[in-house]
């Protein structure tokens, strides 16, 4: 049953007040899932669902800035999604490009592209490169944009780069294999130099990772929300943060 707006407002303020600020995640990964199903509910074209999802991204980043989240990774387009119809992909790529342009207008945001640019149209790959090279006026939040991204591919790319680096330095590959450790591979991931995600949120009720940050999320906390991404509210986000704040993180212990 839907609550009246004023009750949602009260509930949101209550959640915000009770949220321990020293338990806010530094890095949140988000699987923005459910755009197509949201559009289907309203007998709307798929592109309208993707546009509503893009609009929600900007709203979500505003919430994160308000609460002091430092890093957000957005899973916007996977390598598996590249199998969709050319018509849907063309529309989706255009919406992603417009989303990047809107991010470019925010002086508080720095952006890093994650994925395989060769799988993308030239105009989208160029926008990602330009945005990644831009220096924000004052960075309040860092946003990783996963477009054309696959978790297995990221690990393969990291190992490939590690090997190329070793060869360039004249290292013995056999010795490298003997001495190889977790940190060696982490240094070549798309998110190198960043903290691993503390919390990973997936909307739409699905409870799987679908290849998202497979290496980095080894000790992340996961939160699965029934709401479809375009319908994800600040109340839903605050519930996720409340749930995270109440957990005891063990990091494999």
PDB file of C-alpha atoms in Angstrom:
ATOM      1  CA  UNK A   1       0.000   0.000   0.000  1.00  0.00           C
ATOM      2  CA  UNK A   2       1.341   3.417  -0.970  1.00  0.00           C
ATOM      3  CA  UNK A   3       1.815   5.846   1.893  1.00  0.00           C
ATOM      4  CA  UNK A   4       0.831   9.515   1.515  1.00  0.00           C
ATOM      5  CA  UNK A   5       3.685  11.806   0.522  1.00  0.00           C
ATOM      6  CA  UNK A   6       3.877  13.568   3.874  1.00  0.00           C
ATOM      7  CA  UNK A   7       4.351  10.217   5.653  1.00  0.00           C
ATOM      8  CA  UNK A   8       7.170   9.294   3.285  1.00  0.00           C
ATOM      9  CA  UNK A   9       8.741  12.654   4.033  1.00  0.00           C
ATOM     10  CA  UNK A  10       8.524  12.023   7.768  1.00  0.00           C
ATOM     11  CA  UNK A  11       9.904   8.491   7.387  1.00  0.00           C
ATOM     12  CA  UNK A  12      12.773   9.759   5.235  1.00  0.00           C
ATOM     13  CA  UNK A  13      13.708  12.418   7.800  1.00  0.00           C
ATOM     14  CA  UNK A  14      13.551   9.828  10.580  1.00  0.00           C
ATOM     15  CA  UNK A  15      15.815   7.429   8.712  1.00  0.00           C
ATOM     16  CA  UNK A  16      18.253  10.231   7.956  1.00  0.00           C
ATOM     17  CA  UNK A  17      18.330  11.372  11.569  1.00  0.00           C
ATOM     18  CA  UNK A  18      18.956   7.865  12.912  1.00  0.00           C
ATOM     19  CA  UNK A  19      21.659   6.989  10.380  1.00  0.00           C
ATOM     20  CA  UNK A  20      25.113   6.849  12.053  1.00  0.00           C
ATOM     21  CA  UNK A  21      27.308   9.138   9.952  1.00  0.00           C
ATOM     22  CA  UNK A  22      30.460   7.248  10.917  1.00  0.00           C
ATOM     23  CA  UNK A  23      29.003   4.156   9.195  1.00  0.00           C
ATOM     24  CA  UNK A  24      28.448   5.672   5.764  1.00  0.00           C
ATOM     25  CA  UNK A  25      30.148   3.510   3.079  1.00  0.00           C
ATOM     26  CA  UNK A  26      33.119   5.130   1.361  1.00  0.00           C
ATOM     27  CA  UNK A  27      32.471   3.298  -1.900  1.00  0.00           C
ATOM     28  CA  UNK A  28      29.083   2.113  -3.156  1.00  0.00           C
ATOM     29  CA  UNK A  29      28.589  -0.027  -6.244  1.00  0.00           C
ATOM     30  CA  UNK A  30      25.157   0.123  -7.866  1.00  0.00           C
ATOM     31  CA  UNK A  31      23.618  -2.240 -10.386  1.00  0.00           C
ATOM     32  CA  UNK A  32      20.998  -0.007 -11.995  1.00  0.00           C
ATOM     33  CA  UNK A  33      18.621  -2.804 -12.960  1.00  0.00           C
ATOM     34  CA  UNK A  34      14.965  -2.768 -13.990  1.00  0.00           C
ATOM     35  CA  UNK A  35      14.639   0.040 -16.540  1.00  0.00           C
ATOM     36  CA  UNK A  36      12.961  -2.138 -19.162  1.00  0.00           C
ATOM     37  CA  UNK A  37      10.543  -3.721 -16.687  1.00  0.00           C
ATOM     38  CA  UNK A  38       9.640  -0.287 -15.353  1.00  0.00           C
ATOM     39  CA  UNK A  39       8.746   0.870 -18.877  1.00  0.00           C
ATOM     40  CA  UNK A  40       6.723  -2.300 -19.481  1.00  0.00           C
ATOM     41  CA  UNK A  41       4.605  -1.598 -16.389  1.00  0.00           C
ATOM     42  CA  UNK A  42       3.433   1.635 -18.015  1.00  0.00           C
ATOM     43  CA  UNK A  43       3.179   0.236 -21.565  1.00  0.00           C
ATOM     44  CA  UNK A  44       5.907   2.727 -22.448  1.00  0.00           C
ATOM     45  CA  UNK A  45       8.751   2.241 -24.955  1.00  0.00           C
ATOM     46  CA  UNK A  46      11.956   0.731 -23.607  1.00  0.00           C
ATOM     47  CA  UNK A  47      13.808   3.962 -24.315  1.00  0.00           C
ATOM     48  CA  UNK A  48      11.560   5.759 -21.822  1.00  0.00           C
ATOM     49  CA  UNK A  49      12.634   3.290 -19.140  1.00  0.00           C
ATOM     50  CA  UNK A  50      16.293   3.848 -19.935  1.00  0.00           C
ATOM     51  CA  UNK A  51      15.798   7.632 -19.822  1.00  0.00           C
ATOM     52  CA  UNK A  52      14.019   7.390 -16.469  1.00  0.00           C
ATOM     53  CA  UNK A  53      16.922   5.274 -15.211  1.00  0.00           C
ATOM     54  CA  UNK A  54      19.425   7.885 -16.417  1.00  0.00           C
ATOM     55  CA  UNK A  55      17.511  10.628 -14.611  1.00  0.00           C
ATOM     56  CA  UNK A  56      17.573   8.522 -11.442  1.00  0.00           C
ATOM     57  CA  UNK A  57      21.369   8.279 -11.642  1.00  0.00           C
ATOM     58  CA  UNK A  58      21.728  12.043 -11.241  1.00  0.00           C
ATOM     59  CA  UNK A  59      19.249  12.064  -8.367  1.00  0.00           C
ATOM     60  CA  UNK A  60      21.115   9.197  -6.695  1.00  0.00           C
ATOM     61  CA  UNK A  61      24.479  10.932  -7.002  1.00  0.00           C
ATOM     62  CA  UNK A  62      22.961  13.947  -5.308  1.00  0.00           C
ATOM     63  CA  UNK A  63      21.937  11.784  -2.355  1.00  0.00           C
ATOM     64  CA  UNK A  64      25.451  10.334  -2.190  1.00  0.00           C
ATOM     65  CA  UNK A  65      27.051  13.783  -2.161  1.00  0.00           C
ATOM     66  CA  UNK A  66      24.665  14.882   0.569  1.00  0.00           C
ATOM     67  CA  UNK A  67      25.654  11.922   2.759  1.00  0.00           C
ATOM     68  CA  UNK A  68      29.387  12.063   2.091  1.00  0.00           C
ATOM     69  CA  UNK A  69      29.854   8.945  -0.030  1.00  0.00           C
ATOM     70  CA  UNK A  70      33.227   9.386  -1.753  1.00  0.00           C
ATOM     71  CA  UNK A  71      33.126   6.820  -4.578  1.00  0.00           C
ATOM     72  CA  UNK A  72      30.229   5.403  -6.606  1.00  0.00           C
ATOM     73  CA  UNK A  73      30.517   2.745  -9.304  1.00  0.00           C
ATOM     74  CA  UNK A  74      27.552   2.578 -11.697  1.00  0.00           C
ATOM     75  CA  UNK A  75      26.965  -0.603 -13.701  1.00  0.00           C
ATOM     76  CA  UNK A  76      25.309   0.972 -16.736  1.00  0.00           C
ATOM     77  CA  UNK A  77      26.026  -1.421 -19.614  1.00  0.00           C
ATOM     78  CA  UNK A  78      27.567  -4.891 -19.447  1.00  0.00           C
ATOM     79  CA  UNK A  79      29.293  -6.804 -22.197  1.00  0.00           C
ATOM     80  CA  UNK A  80      26.312  -9.193 -22.110  1.00  0.00           C
ATOM     81  CA  UNK A  81      23.965  -6.259 -22.808  1.00  0.00           C
ATOM     82  CA  UNK A  82      25.754  -5.778 -26.123  1.00  0.00           C
ATOM     83  CA  UNK A  83      23.685  -8.720 -27.448  1.00  0.00           C
ATOM     84  CA  UNK A  84      20.470  -6.685 -27.365  1.00  0.00           C
ATOM     85  CA  UNK A  85      18.820  -5.468 -30.551  1.00  0.00           C
ATOM     86  CA  UNK A  86      20.693  -2.784 -32.493  1.00  0.00           C
ATOM     87  CA  UNK A  87      17.675  -0.484 -32.194  1.00  0.00           C
ATOM     88  CA  UNK A  88      17.611  -0.665 -28.388  1.00  0.00           C
ATOM     89  CA  UNK A  89      21.397  -0.362 -28.160  1.00  0.00           C
ATOM     90  CA  UNK A  90      21.464   2.739 -30.374  1.00  0.00           C
ATOM     91  CA  UNK A  91      18.867   4.440 -28.176  1.00  0.00           C
ATOM     92  CA  UNK A  92      20.614   3.317 -24.988  1.00  0.00           C
ATOM     93  CA  UNK A  93      24.029   4.532 -26.172  1.00  0.00           C
ATOM     94  CA  UNK A  94      22.541   7.947 -26.934  1.00  0.00           C
ATOM     95  CA  UNK A  95      20.990   8.136 -23.466  1.00  0.00           C
ATOM     96  CA  UNK A  96      24.306   7.142 -21.859  1.00  0.00           C
ATOM     97  CA  UNK A  97      26.083   9.829 -23.907  1.00  0.00           C
ATOM     98  CA  UNK A  98      23.602  12.458 -22.681  1.00  0.00           C
ATOM     99  CA  UNK A  99      24.095  11.214 -19.125  1.00  0.00           C
ATOM    100  CA  UNK A 100      27.848  11.695 -19.483  1.00  0.00           C
ATOM    101  CA  UNK A 101      27.274  15.233 -20.759  1.00  0.00           C
ATOM    102  CA  UNK A 102      25.217  15.986 -17.651  1.00  0.00           C
ATOM    103  CA  UNK A 103      27.974  14.589 -15.429  1.00  0.00           C
ATOM    104  CA  UNK A 104      30.420  16.835 -17.261  1.00  0.00           C
ATOM    105  CA  UNK A 105      28.395  19.856 -16.142  1.00  0.00           C
ATOM    106  CA  UNK A 106      28.894  19.052 -12.441  1.00  0.00           C
ATOM    107  CA  UNK A 107      32.124  20.626 -11.174  1.00  0.00           C
ATOM    108  CA  UNK A 108      32.035  18.434  -8.052  1.00  0.00           C
ATOM    109  CA  UNK A 109      32.249  15.119  -9.896  1.00  0.00           C
ATOM    110  CA  UNK A 110      35.254  13.301 -11.300  1.00  0.00           C
ATOM    111  CA  UNK A 111      34.581  10.397 -13.659  1.00  0.00           C
ATOM    112  CA  UNK A 112      36.505   7.255 -14.520  1.00  0.00           C
ATOM    113  CA  UNK A 113      35.493   4.945 -17.379  1.00  0.00           C
ATOM    114  CA  UNK A 114      35.499   1.181 -16.832  1.00  0.00           C
ATOM    115  CA  UNK A 115      35.056  -1.289 -19.662  1.00  0.00           C
ATOM    116  CA  UNK A 116      36.044  -2.052 -23.219  1.00  0.00           C
ATOM    117  CA  UNK A 117      35.900   1.143 -25.316  1.00  0.00           C
ATOM    118  CA  UNK A 118      36.396  -0.829 -28.530  1.00  0.00           C
ATOM    119  CA  UNK A 119      32.910  -2.314 -28.059  1.00  0.00           C
ATOM    120  CA  UNK A 120      31.312   1.144 -28.041  1.00  0.00           C
ATOM    121  CA  UNK A 121      30.487   3.598 -30.816  1.00  0.00           C
ATOM    122  CA  UNK A 122      33.322   6.054 -31.430  1.00  0.00           C
ATOM    123  CA  UNK A 123      31.315   9.057 -30.192  1.00  0.00           C
ATOM    124  CA  UNK A 124      30.585   7.349 -26.863  1.00  0.00           C
ATOM    125  CA  UNK A 125      34.154   6.124 -26.372  1.00  0.00           C
ATOM    126  CA  UNK A 126      35.422   9.657 -27.099  1.00  0.00           C
ATOM    127  CA  UNK A 127      33.021  11.159 -24.553  1.00  0.00           C
ATOM    128  CA  UNK A 128      34.206   8.694 -21.923  1.00  0.00           C
ATOM    129  CA  UNK A 129      37.859   9.493 -22.630  1.00  0.00           C
ATOM    130  CA  UNK A 130      37.225  13.236 -22.503  1.00  0.00           C
ATOM    131  CA  UNK A 131      35.300  13.001 -19.246  1.00  0.00           C
ATOM    132  CA  UNK A 132      37.921  10.778 -17.640  1.00  0.00           C
ATOM    133  CA  UNK A 133      40.648  13.279 -18.528  1.00  0.00           C
ATOM    134  CA  UNK A 134      38.729  16.217 -17.064  1.00  0.00           C
ATOM    135  CA  UNK A 135      39.807  17.580 -13.670  1.00  0.00           C
ATOM    136  CA  UNK A 136      36.892  18.673 -11.454  1.00  0.00           C
ATOM    137  CA  UNK A 137      36.933  22.126  -9.863  1.00  0.00           C
ATOM    138  CA  UNK A 138      36.489  20.547  -6.441  1.00  0.00           C
ATOM    139  CA  UNK A 139      35.937  16.833  -6.169  1.00  0.00           C
ATOM    140  CA  UNK A 140      33.131  15.852  -3.814  1.00  0.00           C
ATOM    141  CA  UNK A 141      32.512  12.452  -5.352  1.00  0.00           C
ATOM    142  CA  UNK A 142      34.296  10.133  -7.757  1.00  0.00           C
ATOM    143  CA  UNK A 143      32.098   8.194 -10.176  1.00  0.00           C
ATOM    144  CA  UNK A 144      33.184   5.051 -11.997  1.00  0.00           C
ATOM    145  CA  UNK A 145      31.058   4.540 -15.104  1.00  0.00           C
ATOM    146  CA  UNK A 146      30.977   0.871 -16.123  1.00  0.00           C
ATOM    147  CA  UNK A 147      29.977   0.860 -19.807  1.00  0.00           C
ATOM    148  CA  UNK A 148      30.766  -2.154 -21.963  1.00  0.00           C
ATOM    149  CA  UNK A 149      31.993  -3.746 -18.740  1.00  0.00           C
ATOM    150  CA  UNK A 150      32.457  -7.392 -17.765  1.00  0.00           C
ATOM    151  CA  UNK A 151      33.956  -8.609 -14.508  1.00  0.00           C
ATOM    152  CA  UNK A 152      35.756 -11.586 -16.041  1.00  0.00           C
ATOM    153  CA  UNK A 153      37.110  -9.407 -18.817  1.00  0.00           C
ATOM    154  CA  UNK A 154      38.441  -6.936 -16.238  1.00  0.00           C
ATOM    155  CA  UNK A 155      40.437  -9.678 -14.511  1.00  0.00           C
ATOM    156  CA  UNK A 156      41.780 -10.943 -17.851  1.00  0.00           C
ATOM    157  CA  UNK A 157      42.737  -7.376 -18.827  1.00  0.00           C
ATOM    158  CA  UNK A 158      44.492  -6.917 -15.483  1.00  0.00           C
ATOM    159  CA  UNK A 159      46.516 -10.116 -15.882  1.00  0.00           C
ATOM    160  CA  UNK A 160      47.355  -9.232 -19.491  1.00  0.00           C
ATOM    161  CA  UNK A 161      48.584  -5.775 -18.465  1.00  0.00           C
ATOM    162  CA  UNK A 162      50.542  -7.282 -15.580  1.00  0.00           C
ATOM    163  CA  UNK A 163      52.337  -9.637 -17.972  1.00  0.00           C
ATOM    164  CA  UNK A 164      53.057  -6.911 -20.524  1.00  0.00           C
ATOM    165  CA  UNK A 165      54.446  -4.737 -17.731  1.00  0.00           C
ATOM    166  CA  UNK A 166      56.673  -7.574 -16.508  1.00  0.00           C
ATOM    167  CA  UNK A 167      58.022  -8.227 -20.011  1.00  0.00           C
ATOM    168  CA  UNK A 168      58.701  -4.513 -20.546  1.00  0.00           C
ATOM    169  CA  UNK A 169      60.723  -4.491 -17.334  1.00  0.00           C
ATOM    170  CA  UNK A 170      62.691  -7.586 -18.372  1.00  0.00           C
ATOM    171  CA  UNK A 171      61.305  -9.700 -15.534  1.00  0.00           C
ATOM    172  CA  UNK A 172      61.451 -13.487 -15.561  1.00  0.00           C
ATOM    173  CA  UNK A 173      57.878 -14.712 -16.130  1.00  0.00           C
ATOM    174  CA  UNK A 174      58.483 -17.952 -14.274  1.00  0.00           C
ATOM    175  CA  UNK A 175      59.631 -16.000 -11.205  1.00  0.00           C
ATOM    176  CA  UNK A 176      56.638 -13.691 -11.565  1.00  0.00           C
ATOM    177  CA  UNK A 177      54.342 -16.733 -11.482  1.00  0.00           C
ATOM    178  CA  UNK A 178      56.032 -18.031  -8.338  1.00  0.00           C
ATOM    179  CA  UNK A 179      55.843 -14.681  -6.555  1.00  0.00           C
ATOM    180  CA  UNK A 180      52.418 -13.556  -7.799  1.00  0.00           C
ATOM    181  CA  UNK A 181      50.112 -12.214  -5.085  1.00  0.00           C
ATOM    182  CA  UNK A 182      46.676 -10.591  -4.823  1.00  0.00           C
ATOM    183  CA  UNK A 183      48.100  -7.065  -4.748  1.00  0.00           C
ATOM    184  CA  UNK A 184      49.935  -7.649  -8.024  1.00  0.00           C
ATOM    185  CA  UNK A 185      46.643  -8.136  -9.864  1.00  0.00           C
ATOM    186  CA  UNK A 186      44.804  -5.414  -7.934  1.00  0.00           C
ATOM    187  CA  UNK A 187      47.344  -2.877  -9.220  1.00  0.00           C
ATOM    188  CA  UNK A 188      46.058  -3.394 -12.759  1.00  0.00           C
ATOM    189  CA  UNK A 189      42.285  -3.485 -12.207  1.00  0.00           C
ATOM    190  CA  UNK A 190      40.086  -0.748 -13.693  1.00  0.00           C
ATOM    191  CA  UNK A 191      39.628   0.612 -10.148  1.00  0.00           C
ATOM    192  CA  UNK A 192      43.335   0.637  -9.254  1.00  0.00           C
ATOM    193  CA  UNK A 193      44.141   3.042  -6.454  1.00  0.00           C
ATOM    194  CA  UNK A 194      40.549   3.154  -5.212  1.00  0.00           C
ATOM    195  CA  UNK A 195      39.031   1.507  -2.138  1.00  0.00           C
ATOM    196  CA  UNK A 196      37.032  -1.654  -2.810  1.00  0.00           C
ATOM    197  CA  UNK A 197      33.251  -1.201  -2.561  1.00  0.00           C
ATOM    198  CA  UNK A 198      31.918  -1.382   0.983  1.00  0.00           C
ATOM    199  CA  UNK A 199      28.344  -1.832  -0.222  1.00  0.00           C
ATOM    200  CA  UNK A 200      26.879  -3.152  -3.476  1.00  0.00           C
ATOM    201  CA  UNK A 201      23.219  -2.400  -4.206  1.00  0.00           C
ATOM    202  CA  UNK A 202      21.160  -4.153  -6.871  1.00  0.00           C
ATOM    203  CA  UNK A 203      17.638  -3.036  -7.677  1.00  0.00           C
ATOM    204  CA  UNK A 204      14.751  -4.933  -9.336  1.00  0.00           C
ATOM    205  CA  UNK A 205      14.709  -7.900  -6.945  1.00  0.00           C
ATOM    206  CA  UNK A 206      17.419  -9.876  -8.741  1.00  0.00           C
ATOM    207  CA  UNK A 207      19.951 -11.466  -6.388  1.00  0.00           C
ATOM    208  CA  UNK A 208      23.074 -12.071  -8.410  1.00  0.00           C
ATOM    209  CA  UNK A 209      26.217 -10.103  -9.323  1.00  0.00           C
ATOM    210  CA  UNK A 210      26.123 -10.619 -13.104  1.00  0.00           C
ATOM    211  CA  UNK A 211      29.877 -10.133 -13.254  1.00  0.00           C
ATOM    212  CA  UNK A 212      29.907  -6.787 -11.435  1.00  0.00           C
ATOM    213  CA  UNK A 213      33.202  -6.000  -9.652  1.00  0.00           C
ATOM    214  CA  UNK A 214      33.891  -9.692  -9.135  1.00  0.00           C
ATOM    215  CA  UNK A 215      37.385  -9.140  -7.733  1.00  0.00           C
ATOM    216  CA  UNK A 216      36.707  -5.964  -5.766  1.00  0.00           C
ATOM    217  CA  UNK A 217      33.506  -7.163  -4.094  1.00  0.00           C
ATOM    218  CA  UNK A 218      35.084 -10.165  -2.336  1.00  0.00           C
ATOM    219  CA  UNK A 219      34.318  -8.626   1.074  1.00  0.00           C
ATOM    220  CA  UNK A 220      31.580  -6.173   0.136  1.00  0.00           C
ATOM    221  CA  UNK A 221      28.192  -6.128   1.811  1.00  0.00           C
ATOM    222  CA  UNK A 222      25.275  -6.728  -0.572  1.00  0.00           C
ATOM    223  CA  UNK A 223      21.814  -5.217  -0.514  1.00  0.00           C
ATOM    224  CA  UNK A 224      19.081  -6.379  -2.885  1.00  0.00           C
ATOM    225  CA  UNK A 225      16.099  -4.068  -3.315  1.00  0.00           C
ATOM    226  CA  UNK A 226      12.757  -4.993  -4.895  1.00  0.00           C
ATOM    227  CA  UNK A 227      12.249  -1.527  -6.423  1.00  0.00           C
ATOM    228  CA  UNK A 228      13.002  -1.147 -10.108  1.00  0.00           C
ATOM    229  CA  UNK A 229      15.797   1.362 -10.660  1.00  0.00           C
ATOM    230  CA  UNK A 230      13.659   4.268 -12.021  1.00  0.00           C
ATOM    231  CA  UNK A 231      11.372   3.844  -8.992  1.00  0.00           C
ATOM    232  CA  UNK A 232      14.234   3.698  -6.457  1.00  0.00           C
ATOM    233  CA  UNK A 233      13.557   6.364  -3.817  1.00  0.00           C
ATOM    234  CA  UNK A 234      15.731   8.093  -1.277  1.00  0.00           C
ATOM    235  CA  UNK A 235      13.842   6.111   1.375  1.00  0.00           C
ATOM    236  CA  UNK A 236      15.016   2.896  -0.303  1.00  0.00           C
ATOM    237  CA  UNK A 237      18.590   4.192  -0.323  1.00  0.00           C
ATOM    238  CA  UNK A 238      18.458   5.155   3.338  1.00  0.00           C
ATOM    239  CA  UNK A 239      17.092   1.713   4.190  1.00  0.00           C
ATOM    240  CA  UNK A 240      20.068   0.172   2.410  1.00  0.00           C
ATOM    241  CA  UNK A 241      22.448   2.383   4.387  1.00  0.00           C
ATOM    242  CA  UNK A 242      20.658   1.559   7.644  1.00  0.00           C
ATOM    243  CA  UNK A 243      20.967  -2.141   6.882  1.00  0.00           C
ATOM    244  CA  UNK A 244      24.676  -1.711   6.079  1.00  0.00           C
ATOM    245  CA  UNK A 245      25.287   0.276   9.268  1.00  0.00           C
ATOM    246  CA  UNK A 246      23.821  -2.551  11.348  1.00  0.00           C
ATOM    247  CA  UNK A 247      26.068  -5.246   9.929  1.00  0.00           C
ATOM    248  CA  UNK A 248      29.289  -6.503  11.464  1.00  0.00           C
ATOM    249  CA  UNK A 249      31.854  -6.684   8.680  1.00  0.00           C
ATOM    250  CA  UNK A 250      34.172  -9.659   9.037  1.00  0.00           C
ATOM    251  CA  UNK A 251      36.397  -9.462   5.924  1.00  0.00           C
ATOM    252  CA  UNK A 252      36.648 -13.237   5.764  1.00  0.00           C
ATOM    253  CA  UNK A 253      37.386 -13.719   9.469  1.00  0.00           C
TER     254      UNK A 253
END
